PDB file of C-alpha atoms in Angstrom:
ATOM      1  CA  UNK P 663       0.000   0.000   0.000  1.00 35.00           C
ATOM      2  CA  UNK P 664       1.781   3.213  -1.088  1.00 51.00           C
ATOM      3  CA  UNK P 665       2.109   6.092   1.350  1.00 77.00           C
ATOM      4  CA  UNK P 666       0.272   9.332   0.633  1.00 83.00           C
ATOM      5  CA  UNK P 667       3.587  10.928  -0.385  1.00 93.00           C
ATOM      6  CA  UNK P 668       4.409   8.011  -2.664  1.00 93.00           C
ATOM      7  CA  UNK P 669       0.929   8.193  -4.200  1.00 92.00           C
ATOM      8  CA  UNK P 670       1.428  11.929  -4.806  1.00 95.00           C
ATOM      9  CA  UNK P 671       4.804  11.357  -6.461  1.00 95.00           C
ATOM     10  CA  UNK P 672       3.351   8.597  -8.623  1.00 95.00           C
ATOM     11  CA  UNK P 673       0.636  10.957  -9.865  1.00 96.00           C
ATOM     12  CA  UNK P 674       3.248  13.616 -10.655  1.00 96.00           C
ATOM     13  CA  UNK P 675       5.435  11.091 -12.463  1.00 95.00           C
ATOM     14  CA  UNK P 676       2.393   9.914 -14.425  1.00 96.00           C
ATOM     15  CA  UNK P 677       1.875  13.445 -15.742  1.00 97.00           C
ATOM     16  CA  UNK P 678      -1.129  14.433 -13.644  1.00 98.00           C
ATOM     17  CA  UNK P 679      -1.725  18.013 -12.559  1.00 98.00           C
ATOM     18  CA  UNK P 680      -2.860  18.348  -8.950  1.00 98.00           C
ATOM     19  CA  UNK P 681      -5.036  21.272  -7.915  1.00 98.00           C
ATOM     20  CA  UNK P 682      -4.642  22.731  -4.415  1.00 98.00           C
ATOM     21  CA  UNK P 683      -6.866  25.095  -2.438  1.00 98.00           C
ATOM     22  CA  UNK P 684      -5.176  27.459  -0.018  1.00 98.00           C
ATOM     23  CA  UNK P 685      -5.781  27.116   3.716  1.00 98.00           C
ATOM     24  CA  UNK P 686      -4.592  29.099   6.702  1.00 98.00           C
ATOM     25  CA  UNK P 687      -5.852  26.915   9.557  1.00 98.00           C
ATOM     26  CA  UNK P 688      -7.462  23.552  10.262  1.00 98.00           C
ATOM     27  CA  UNK P 689     -10.984  24.763   9.495  1.00 97.00           C
ATOM     28  CA  UNK P 690     -10.100  26.177   6.089  1.00 98.00           C
ATOM     29  CA  UNK P 691      -8.136  22.977   5.368  1.00 98.00           C
ATOM     30  CA  UNK P 692     -11.313  20.997   6.062  1.00 97.00           C
ATOM     31  CA  UNK P 693     -13.250  23.214   3.672  1.00 97.00           C
ATOM     32  CA  UNK P 694     -10.631  22.687   0.967  1.00 98.00           C
ATOM     33  CA  UNK P 695     -10.665  18.924   1.469  1.00 97.00           C
ATOM     34  CA  UNK P 696     -14.444  18.783   1.136  1.00 95.00           C
ATOM     35  CA  UNK P 697     -14.600  21.034  -1.930  1.00 95.00           C
ATOM     36  CA  UNK P 698     -13.118  18.703  -4.531  1.00 93.00           C
ATOM     37  CA  UNK P 699      -9.475  19.789  -4.636  1.00 97.00           C
ATOM     38  CA  UNK P 700      -6.662  17.245  -4.864  1.00 97.00           C
ATOM     39  CA  UNK P 701      -4.880  18.701  -1.855  1.00 97.00           C
ATOM     40  CA  UNK P 702      -4.324  21.588   0.537  1.00 98.00           C
ATOM     41  CA  UNK P 703      -1.783  24.389   0.151  1.00 98.00           C
ATOM     42  CA  UNK P 704      -0.833  25.846   3.530  1.00 98.00           C
ATOM     43  CA  UNK P 705      -0.341  29.483   2.637  1.00 97.00           C
ATOM     44  CA  UNK P 706       2.195  31.451   4.650  1.00 95.00           C
ATOM     45  CA  UNK P 707       0.417  34.651   3.651  1.00 95.00           C
ATOM     46  CA  UNK P 708      -2.769  33.294   5.185  1.00 96.00           C
ATOM     47  CA  UNK P 709      -1.155  31.735   8.248  1.00 97.00           C
ATOM     48  CA  UNK P 710       0.520  35.034   9.130  1.00 96.00           C
ATOM     49  CA  UNK P 711      -2.812  36.830   8.770  1.00 96.00           C
ATOM     50  CA  UNK P 712      -4.894  34.238  10.652  1.00 96.00           C
ATOM     51  CA  UNK P 713      -2.392  33.511  13.407  1.00 96.00           C
ATOM     52  CA  UNK P 714      -0.919  36.957  13.999  1.00 96.00           C
ATOM     53  CA  UNK P 715      -3.156  39.383  12.127  1.00 96.00           C
ATOM     54  CA  UNK P 716       0.004  40.686  10.458  1.00 95.00           C
ATOM     55  CA  UNK P 717       1.593  40.705   6.972  1.00 91.00           C
ATOM     56  CA  UNK P 718       3.579  37.828   5.497  1.00 89.00           C
ATOM     57  CA  UNK P 719       7.035  39.124   6.405  1.00 88.00           C
ATOM     58  CA  UNK P 720       8.237  35.935   8.107  1.00 85.00           C
ATOM     59  CA  UNK P 721       7.023  37.214  11.460  1.00 90.00           C
ATOM     60  CA  UNK P 722       5.628  33.825  12.462  1.00 94.00           C
ATOM     61  CA  UNK P 723       8.154  31.197  13.490  1.00 95.00           C
ATOM     62  CA  UNK P 724       8.992  27.731  12.232  1.00 96.00           C
ATOM     63  CA  UNK P 725       7.315  26.167  15.260  1.00 97.00           C
ATOM     64  CA  UNK P 726       4.124  28.193  14.687  1.00 97.00           C
ATOM     65  CA  UNK P 727       4.024  27.194  11.012  1.00 97.00           C
ATOM     66  CA  UNK P 728       4.698  23.529  11.805  1.00 98.00           C
ATOM     67  CA  UNK P 729       1.986  23.534  14.485  1.00 98.00           C
ATOM     68  CA  UNK P 730      -0.527  24.921  11.976  1.00 98.00           C
ATOM     69  CA  UNK P 731       0.367  22.264   9.405  1.00 98.00           C
ATOM     70  CA  UNK P 732       0.188  19.549  12.059  1.00 97.00           C
ATOM     71  CA  UNK P 733      -3.320  20.673  13.028  1.00 98.00           C
ATOM     72  CA  UNK P 734      -4.327  20.518   9.369  1.00 98.00           C
ATOM     73  CA  UNK P 735      -2.871  17.027   9.018  1.00 97.00           C
ATOM     74  CA  UNK P 736      -4.957  15.820  11.957  1.00 96.00           C
ATOM     75  CA  UNK P 737      -8.244  16.645  10.199  1.00 96.00           C
ATOM     76  CA  UNK P 738      -7.551  16.070   6.485  1.00 96.00           C
ATOM     77  CA  UNK P 739      -6.434  13.062   4.473  1.00 94.00           C
ATOM     78  CA  UNK P 740      -5.462  14.742   1.221  1.00 96.00           C
ATOM     79  CA  UNK P 741      -1.815  15.800   0.676  1.00 97.00           C
ATOM     80  CA  UNK P 742      -0.616  19.067   2.183  1.00 97.00           C
ATOM     81  CA  UNK P 743       1.699  21.291   0.127  1.00 98.00           C
ATOM     82  CA  UNK P 744       3.522  23.485   2.638  1.00 98.00           C
ATOM     83  CA  UNK P 745       4.868  27.015   2.282  1.00 97.00           C
ATOM     84  CA  UNK P 746       8.237  26.649   4.038  1.00 97.00           C
ATOM     85  CA  UNK P 747       9.360  30.213   3.273  1.00 95.00           C
ATOM     86  CA  UNK P 748      13.162  30.609   3.270  1.00 95.00           C
ATOM     87  CA  UNK P 749      13.833  27.753   5.678  1.00 96.00           C
ATOM     88  CA  UNK P 750      13.974  29.940   8.809  1.00 95.00           C
ATOM     89  CA  UNK P 751      17.710  30.510   9.087  1.00 93.00           C
ATOM     90  CA  UNK P 752      20.916  28.932   7.856  1.00 95.00           C
ATOM     91  CA  UNK P 753      21.280  25.762   5.815  1.00 96.00           C
ATOM     92  CA  UNK P 754      21.363  23.906   9.126  1.00 97.00           C
ATOM     93  CA  UNK P 755      18.005  25.427   9.988  1.00 97.00           C
ATOM     94  CA  UNK P 756      16.763  24.343   6.576  1.00 97.00           C
ATOM     95  CA  UNK P 757      17.528  20.739   7.495  1.00 97.00           C
ATOM     96  CA  UNK P 758      15.519  21.045  10.683  1.00 97.00           C
ATOM     97  CA  UNK P 759      12.699  22.793   8.828  1.00 98.00           C
ATOM     98  CA  UNK P 760      12.348  19.894   6.401  1.00 98.00           C
ATOM     99  CA  UNK P 761      12.417  17.280   9.147  1.00 98.00           C
ATOM    100  CA  UNK P 762       9.833  19.124  11.254  1.00 98.00           C
ATOM    101  CA  UNK P 763       7.402  19.581   8.375  1.00 98.00           C
ATOM    102  CA  UNK P 764       7.889  15.992   7.294  1.00 97.00           C
ATOM    103  CA  UNK P 765       6.982  14.794  10.794  1.00 97.00           C
ATOM    104  CA  UNK P 766       3.999  17.165  10.818  1.00 97.00           C
ATOM    105  CA  UNK P 767       2.551  15.487   7.730  1.00 96.00           C
ATOM    106  CA  UNK P 768       3.688  17.574   4.751  1.00 97.00           C
ATOM    107  CA  UNK P 769       3.706  15.920   1.334  1.00 97.00           C
ATOM    108  CA  UNK P 770       5.531  18.735  -0.467  1.00 98.00           C
ATOM    109  CA  UNK P 771       7.536  21.797   0.590  1.00 98.00           C
ATOM    110  CA  UNK P 772       7.950  25.125  -1.197  1.00 97.00           C
ATOM    111  CA  UNK P 773      11.339  26.761  -0.592  1.00 97.00           C
ATOM    112  CA  UNK P 774      12.088  30.339  -1.658  1.00 96.00           C
ATOM    113  CA  UNK P 775      15.266  32.117  -2.739  1.00 97.00           C
ATOM    114  CA  UNK P 776      14.577  35.432  -1.031  1.00 95.00           C
ATOM    115  CA  UNK P 777      16.673  36.778   1.808  1.00 94.00           C
ATOM    116  CA  UNK P 778      15.299  36.273   5.310  1.00 87.00           C
ATOM    117  CA  UNK P 779      13.037  37.811   6.457  1.00 83.00           C
ATOM    118  CA  UNK P 780      11.226  37.539   3.135  1.00 82.00           C
ATOM    119  CA  UNK P 781       8.494  39.735   1.678  1.00 78.00           C
ATOM    120  CA  UNK P 782       5.530  38.096  -0.013  1.00 77.00           C
ATOM    121  CA  UNK P 783       5.762  39.014  -3.726  1.00 77.00           C
ATOM    122  CA  UNK P 784       1.966  39.144  -3.937  1.00 69.00           C
ATOM    123  CA  UNK P 785       2.001  42.192  -1.686  1.00 66.00           C
ATOM    124  CA  UNK P 786       5.404  43.848  -2.103  1.00 68.00           C
ATOM    125  CA  UNK P 787       6.892  45.661  -5.088  1.00 69.00           C
ATOM    126  CA  UNK P 788      10.465  44.418  -4.673  1.00 76.00           C
ATOM    127  CA  UNK P 789      12.167  41.256  -3.491  1.00 81.00           C
ATOM    128  CA  UNK P 790      15.800  40.768  -2.504  1.00 91.00           C
ATOM    129  CA  UNK P 791      17.219  37.392  -3.447  1.00 96.00           C
ATOM    130  CA  UNK P 792      20.103  35.476  -1.938  1.00 97.00           C
ATOM    131  CA  UNK P 793      23.022  34.676  -4.271  1.00 97.00           C
ATOM    132  CA  UNK P 794      22.467  31.606  -6.434  1.00 98.00           C
ATOM    133  CA  UNK P 795      25.094  29.660  -4.468  1.00 98.00           C
ATOM    134  CA  UNK P 796      23.159  30.250  -1.246  1.00 97.00           C
ATOM    135  CA  UNK P 797      19.883  29.241  -2.862  1.00 98.00           C
ATOM    136  CA  UNK P 798      21.485  26.034  -4.129  1.00 98.00           C
ATOM    137  CA  UNK P 799      22.814  25.331  -0.649  1.00 98.00           C
ATOM    138  CA  UNK P 800      19.249  25.583   0.697  1.00 98.00           C
ATOM    139  CA  UNK P 801      18.031  23.070  -1.866  1.00 98.00           C
ATOM    140  CA  UNK P 802      20.879  20.636  -1.172  1.00 98.00           C
ATOM    141  CA  UNK P 803      20.242  20.914   2.578  1.00 98.00           C
ATOM    142  CA  UNK P 804      16.530  20.275   2.071  1.00 98.00           C
ATOM    143  CA  UNK P 805      17.123  17.234  -0.116  1.00 98.00           C
ATOM    144  CA  UNK P 806      19.646  15.764   2.310  1.00 98.00           C
ATOM    145  CA  UNK P 807      17.366  16.306   5.314  1.00 98.00           C
ATOM    146  CA  UNK P 808      14.254  14.542   4.050  1.00 97.00           C
ATOM    147  CA  UNK P 809      13.738  11.091   5.506  1.00 96.00           C
ATOM    148  CA  UNK P 810      11.118  10.099   2.955  1.00 96.00           C
ATOM    149  CA  UNK P 811      12.477  10.358  -0.609  1.00 96.00           C
ATOM    150  CA  UNK P 812       8.909  10.873  -1.821  1.00 97.00           C
ATOM    151  CA  UNK P 813       8.652  14.235  -0.024  1.00 97.00           C
ATOM    152  CA  UNK P 814       8.552  16.713  -2.910  1.00 98.00           C
ATOM    153  CA  UNK P 815      10.854  19.754  -2.830  1.00 98.00           C
ATOM    154  CA  UNK P 816       9.485  22.689  -4.830  1.00 98.00           C
ATOM    155  CA  UNK P 817      12.091  25.378  -5.508  1.00 98.00           C
ATOM    156  CA  UNK P 818      10.589  28.829  -5.962  1.00 97.00           C
ATOM    157  CA  UNK P 819      12.468  31.660  -7.555  1.00 97.00           C
ATOM    158  CA  UNK P 820      11.276  35.173  -6.852  1.00 96.00           C
ATOM    159  CA  UNK P 821      13.499  36.631  -9.567  1.00 96.00           C
ATOM    160  CA  UNK P 822      11.482  39.272 -11.405  1.00 94.00           C
ATOM    161  CA  UNK P 823      13.772  39.424 -14.432  1.00 95.00           C
ATOM    162  CA  UNK P 824      12.768  36.621 -16.838  1.00 97.00           C
ATOM    163  CA  UNK P 825      16.347  35.809 -17.841  1.00 97.00           C
ATOM    164  CA  UNK P 826      17.454  35.517 -14.239  1.00 97.00           C
ATOM    165  CA  UNK P 827      14.426  33.403 -13.398  1.00 97.00           C
ATOM    166  CA  UNK P 828      15.221  31.020 -16.265  1.00 98.00           C
ATOM    167  CA  UNK P 829      18.835  30.699 -15.160  1.00 98.00           C
ATOM    168  CA  UNK P 830      17.968  30.149 -11.519  1.00 98.00           C
ATOM    169  CA  UNK P 831      15.262  27.631 -12.370  1.00 98.00           C
ATOM    170  CA  UNK P 832      17.661  25.582 -14.471  1.00 98.00           C
ATOM    171  CA  UNK P 833      20.239  25.529 -11.698  1.00 98.00           C
ATOM    172  CA  UNK P 834      17.691  24.650  -9.014  1.00 98.00           C
ATOM    173  CA  UNK P 835      16.442  21.763 -11.133  1.00 98.00           C
ATOM    174  CA  UNK P 836      20.012  20.569 -11.710  1.00 98.00           C
ATOM    175  CA  UNK P 837      20.499  20.620  -7.927  1.00 98.00           C
ATOM    176  CA  UNK P 838      17.628  18.147  -7.577  1.00 98.00           C
ATOM    177  CA  UNK P 839      14.468  20.187  -6.977  1.00 98.00           C
ATOM    178  CA  UNK P 840      11.405  18.174  -7.959  1.00 98.00           C
ATOM    179  CA  UNK P 841       9.328  21.099  -9.259  1.00 98.00           C
ATOM    180  CA  UNK P 842      10.032  24.738 -10.092  1.00 98.00           C
ATOM    181  CA  UNK P 843       7.768  27.605  -9.083  1.00 98.00           C
ATOM    182  CA  UNK P 844       7.965  31.096 -10.615  1.00 97.00           C
ATOM    183  CA  UNK P 845       6.150  34.117  -9.259  1.00 94.00           C
ATOM    184  CA  UNK P 846       3.349  35.500 -11.399  1.00 91.00           C
ATOM    185  CA  UNK P 847       4.844  38.935 -12.036  1.00 91.00           C
ATOM    186  CA  UNK P 848       8.018  37.564 -13.690  1.00 95.00           C
ATOM    187  CA  UNK P 849       6.291  36.415 -16.870  1.00 96.00           C
ATOM    188  CA  UNK P 850       3.216  37.617 -18.719  1.00 95.00           C
ATOM    189  CA  UNK P 851       2.205  34.878 -21.174  1.00 96.00           C
ATOM    190  CA  UNK P 852       1.832  31.134 -21.425  1.00 97.00           C
ATOM    191  CA  UNK P 853       4.659  30.759 -23.950  1.00 98.00           C
ATOM    192  CA  UNK P 854       7.131  31.932 -21.312  1.00 98.00           C
ATOM    193  CA  UNK P 855       5.917  29.267 -18.900  1.00 98.00           C
ATOM    194  CA  UNK P 856       6.466  26.685 -21.634  1.00 98.00           C
ATOM    195  CA  UNK P 857       9.992  28.055 -22.086  1.00 98.00           C
ATOM    196  CA  UNK P 858      10.603  27.893 -18.342  1.00 98.00           C
ATOM    197  CA  UNK P 859       9.589  24.266 -18.225  1.00 98.00           C
ATOM    198  CA  UNK P 860      11.773  23.418 -21.212  1.00 98.00           C
ATOM    199  CA  UNK P 861      14.810  25.259 -19.840  1.00 97.00           C
ATOM    200  CA  UNK P 862      14.681  23.679 -16.385  1.00 97.00           C
ATOM    201  CA  UNK P 863      13.456  20.262 -17.467  1.00 97.00           C
ATOM    202  CA  UNK P 864      10.969  20.176 -14.603  1.00 98.00           C
ATOM    203  CA  UNK P 865       7.226  20.593 -14.417  1.00 98.00           C
ATOM    204  CA  UNK P 866       6.053  23.760 -12.712  1.00 98.00           C
ATOM    205  CA  UNK P 867       4.122  24.764  -9.642  1.00 98.00           C
ATOM    206  CA  UNK P 868       1.844  27.733 -10.331  1.00 98.00           C
ATOM    207  CA  UNK P 869       0.102  30.051  -7.861  1.00 97.00           C
ATOM    208  CA  UNK P 870      -3.172  31.423  -9.237  1.00 97.00           C
ATOM    209  CA  UNK P 871      -4.390  34.709  -7.767  1.00 96.00           C
ATOM    210  CA  UNK P 872      -7.039  37.222  -8.787  1.00 94.00           C
ATOM    211  CA  UNK P 873      -5.590  40.341 -10.354  1.00 93.00           C
ATOM    212  CA  UNK P 874      -2.672  38.594 -12.053  1.00 94.00           C
ATOM    213  CA  UNK P 875      -2.229  37.747 -15.725  1.00 95.00           C
ATOM    214  CA  UNK P 876      -2.487  34.036 -14.953  1.00 95.00           C
ATOM    215  CA  UNK P 877      -6.254  34.395 -14.539  1.00 93.00           C
ATOM    216  CA  UNK P 878      -6.396  34.406 -18.359  1.00 95.00           C
ATOM    217  CA  UNK P 879      -4.847  30.925 -18.567  1.00 97.00           C
ATOM    218  CA  UNK P 880      -7.122  28.045 -19.466  1.00 98.00           C
ATOM    219  CA  UNK P 881      -7.117  24.745 -17.634  1.00 98.00           C
ATOM    220  CA  UNK P 882      -5.451  23.134 -20.638  1.00 98.00           C
ATOM    221  CA  UNK P 883      -2.663  25.720 -20.664  1.00 98.00           C
ATOM    222  CA  UNK P 884      -2.027  25.330 -16.937  1.00 98.00           C
ATOM    223  CA  UNK P 885      -1.983  21.547 -17.078  1.00 98.00           C
ATOM    224  CA  UNK P 886       0.364  21.594 -20.082  1.00 98.00           C
ATOM    225  CA  UNK P 887       3.184  22.999 -17.915  1.00 98.00           C
ATOM    226  CA  UNK P 888       2.248  22.486 -14.260  1.00 98.00           C
ATOM    227  CA  UNK P 889       2.258  19.543 -11.884  1.00 98.00           C
ATOM    228  CA  UNK P 890       0.836  21.752  -9.108  1.00 98.00           C
ATOM    229  CA  UNK P 891      -1.744  24.505  -9.553  1.00 98.00           C
ATOM    230  CA  UNK P 892      -2.777  26.315  -6.369  1.00 98.00           C
ATOM    231  CA  UNK P 893      -5.237  29.004  -5.318  1.00 98.00           C
ATOM    232  CA  UNK P 894      -3.215  30.153  -2.283  1.00 97.00           C
ATOM    233  CA  UNK P 895      -5.329  32.974  -0.871  1.00 97.00           C
ATOM    234  CA  UNK P 896      -8.791  32.594  -2.431  1.00 97.00           C
ATOM    235  CA  UNK P 897     -10.277  31.165   0.788  1.00 97.00           C
ATOM    236  CA  UNK P 898      -8.591  33.794   2.952  1.00 97.00           C
ATOM    237  CA  UNK P 899      -9.761  36.775   0.892  1.00 97.00           C
ATOM    238  CA  UNK P 900     -13.242  35.289   0.471  1.00 97.00           C
ATOM    239  CA  UNK P 901     -13.500  34.874   4.240  1.00 96.00           C
ATOM    240  CA  UNK P 902     -12.366  38.430   4.920  1.00 97.00           C
ATOM    241  CA  UNK P 903     -14.783  39.872   2.377  1.00 98.00           C
ATOM    242  CA  UNK P 904     -17.817  37.933   3.618  1.00 98.00           C
ATOM    243  CA  UNK P 905     -17.131  38.314   7.342  1.00 97.00           C
ATOM    244  CA  UNK P 906     -16.374  42.018   7.061  1.00 98.00           C
ATOM    245  CA  UNK P 907     -19.608  42.670   5.153  1.00 98.00           C
ATOM    246  CA  UNK P 908     -21.817  40.681   7.534  1.00 98.00           C
ATOM    247  CA  UNK P 909     -20.265  42.131  10.683  1.00 98.00           C
ATOM    248  CA  UNK P 910     -20.605  45.667   9.355  1.00 98.00           C
ATOM    249  CA  UNK P 911     -24.287  45.060   8.637  1.00 97.00           C
ATOM    250  CA  UNK P 912     -24.923  43.511  12.068  1.00 97.00           C
ATOM    251  CA  UNK P 913     -23.082  46.379  13.758  1.00 98.00           C
ATOM    252  CA  UNK P 914     -25.292  48.794  11.855  1.00 97.00           C
ATOM    253  CA  UNK P 915     -28.522  46.961  12.815  1.00 96.00           C
ATOM    254  CA  UNK P 916     -27.751  46.259  16.487  1.00 97.00           C
ATOM    255  CA  UNK P 917     -30.795  43.996  16.743  1.00 96.00           C
ATOM    256  CA  UNK P 918     -31.673  40.313  16.671  1.00 95.00           C
ATOM    257  CA  UNK P 919     -32.428  40.431  12.945  1.00 96.00           C
ATOM    258  CA  UNK P 920     -30.250  38.141  10.807  1.00 96.00           C
ATOM    259  CA  UNK P 921     -32.422  38.339   7.686  1.00 96.00           C
ATOM    260  CA  UNK P 922     -30.962  39.340   4.328  1.00 96.00           C
ATOM    261  CA  UNK P 923     -27.338  39.682   5.382  1.00 97.00           C
ATOM    262  CA  UNK P 924     -24.931  40.387   2.507  1.00 97.00           C
ATOM    263  CA  UNK P 925     -23.771  36.745   2.703  1.00 97.00           C
ATOM    264  CA  UNK P 926     -25.852  33.829   3.951  1.00 96.00           C
ATOM    265  CA  UNK P 927     -24.600  31.972   7.014  1.00 96.00           C
ATOM    266  CA  UNK P 928     -23.928  28.242   7.046  1.00 96.00           C
ATOM    267  CA  UNK P 929     -26.578  26.474   9.103  1.00 96.00           C
ATOM    268  CA  UNK P 930     -25.589  24.974  12.444  1.00 96.00           C
ATOM    269  CA  UNK P 931     -26.454  21.511  11.092  1.00 96.00           C
ATOM    270  CA  UNK P 932     -24.116  21.926   8.125  1.00 96.00           C
ATOM    271  CA  UNK P 933     -21.364  23.301  10.328  1.00 96.00           C
ATOM    272  CA  UNK P 934     -21.607  20.391  12.762  1.00 96.00           C
ATOM    273  CA  UNK P 935     -21.384  17.982   9.833  1.00 94.00           C
ATOM    274  CA  UNK P 936     -18.324  19.825   8.515  1.00 94.00           C
ATOM    275  CA  UNK P 937     -16.348  19.538  11.745  1.00 94.00           C
ATOM    276  CA  UNK P 938     -17.410  15.978  12.538  1.00 94.00           C
ATOM    277  CA  UNK P 939     -19.595  16.706  15.554  1.00 95.00           C
ATOM    278  CA  UNK P 940     -21.772  13.599  15.287  1.00 94.00           C
ATOM    279  CA  UNK P 941     -18.823  11.230  14.770  1.00 93.00           C
ATOM    280  CA  UNK P 942     -17.216  12.462  17.988  1.00 93.00           C
ATOM    281  CA  UNK P 943     -20.499  12.188  19.879  1.00 93.00           C
ATOM    282  CA  UNK P 944     -20.844   8.584  18.733  1.00 93.00           C
ATOM    283  CA  UNK P 945     -17.267   7.777  19.711  1.00 92.00           C
ATOM    284  CA  UNK P 946     -17.741   9.313  23.142  1.00 92.00           C
ATOM    285  CA  UNK P 947     -20.930   7.320  23.645  1.00 91.00           C
ATOM    286  CA  UNK P 948     -19.204   4.045  22.729  1.00 91.00           C
ATOM    287  CA  UNK P 949     -16.513   4.570  25.333  1.00 91.00           C
ATOM    288  CA  UNK P 950     -18.898   5.762  28.035  1.00 89.00           C
ATOM    289  CA  UNK P 951     -21.288   2.831  27.537  1.00 89.00           C
ATOM    290  CA  UNK P 952     -18.509   0.265  27.261  1.00 82.00           C
ATOM    291  CA  UNK P 953     -19.326  -0.592  23.626  1.00 79.00           C
ATOM    292  CA  UNK P 954     -15.720   0.105  22.575  1.00 65.00           C
ATOM    293  CA  UNK P 955     -14.334  -2.637  24.856  1.00 60.00           C
TER     294      UNK P 955
END
């Protein structure tokens, strides 16, 4: 019986494209799992916002990120693709980062080539990269640290110059990275993604976000170059938009009236089904009545 990581690698090797929904906590991971995606992407942008209420500037720690992923792994069965940022320190820290996430239940890790502390390219205008030699050292350390050879290492380059991104991608692939991930602002058309894949000899990991040129890509175009396609912050931004609108309306009303809110609420029955309320009640009853003996 293959492990979940082995099954994921087999699908990648077979040419499948896996689609991931972004999650920032255990509840959003549950929602992703139940919505038809192939797996969960644990977004650092979202974890920083949900856990700290602050921007994705590597303010949260390795232990906080690992704990979030571990909580996700306890409630979902689909593979978790983890945002491991810059590795949280030196190449020695990178080794520990990989081992901790592997123990927490990660199936794939995304590693960046920015300096630490990083700045999320979705929100910042500039990114400072480490020298290529340092980025390669991170990848080598990550590959050496993994205990399960089926744990996928996804090397992300935040280079904004297309030529530099192509060069870095090729060198990261040569170092042994399983997949290559560009940032959306580096390129502006599908043909460049095809070139990136050809130059590095690896399938890609793409992050799909509203407001970027990649929203014009078709499913066929994405799957022609990518092994991973993720919507990293769609759940986070949807949550913020809906909650903000409903709370503002309730604050305006200041009554017991919940009718015609901007966004409908999930019923209590549906919510209890989502979080497994009845299954836990039944388990508790079996133990308390001795039926589990």
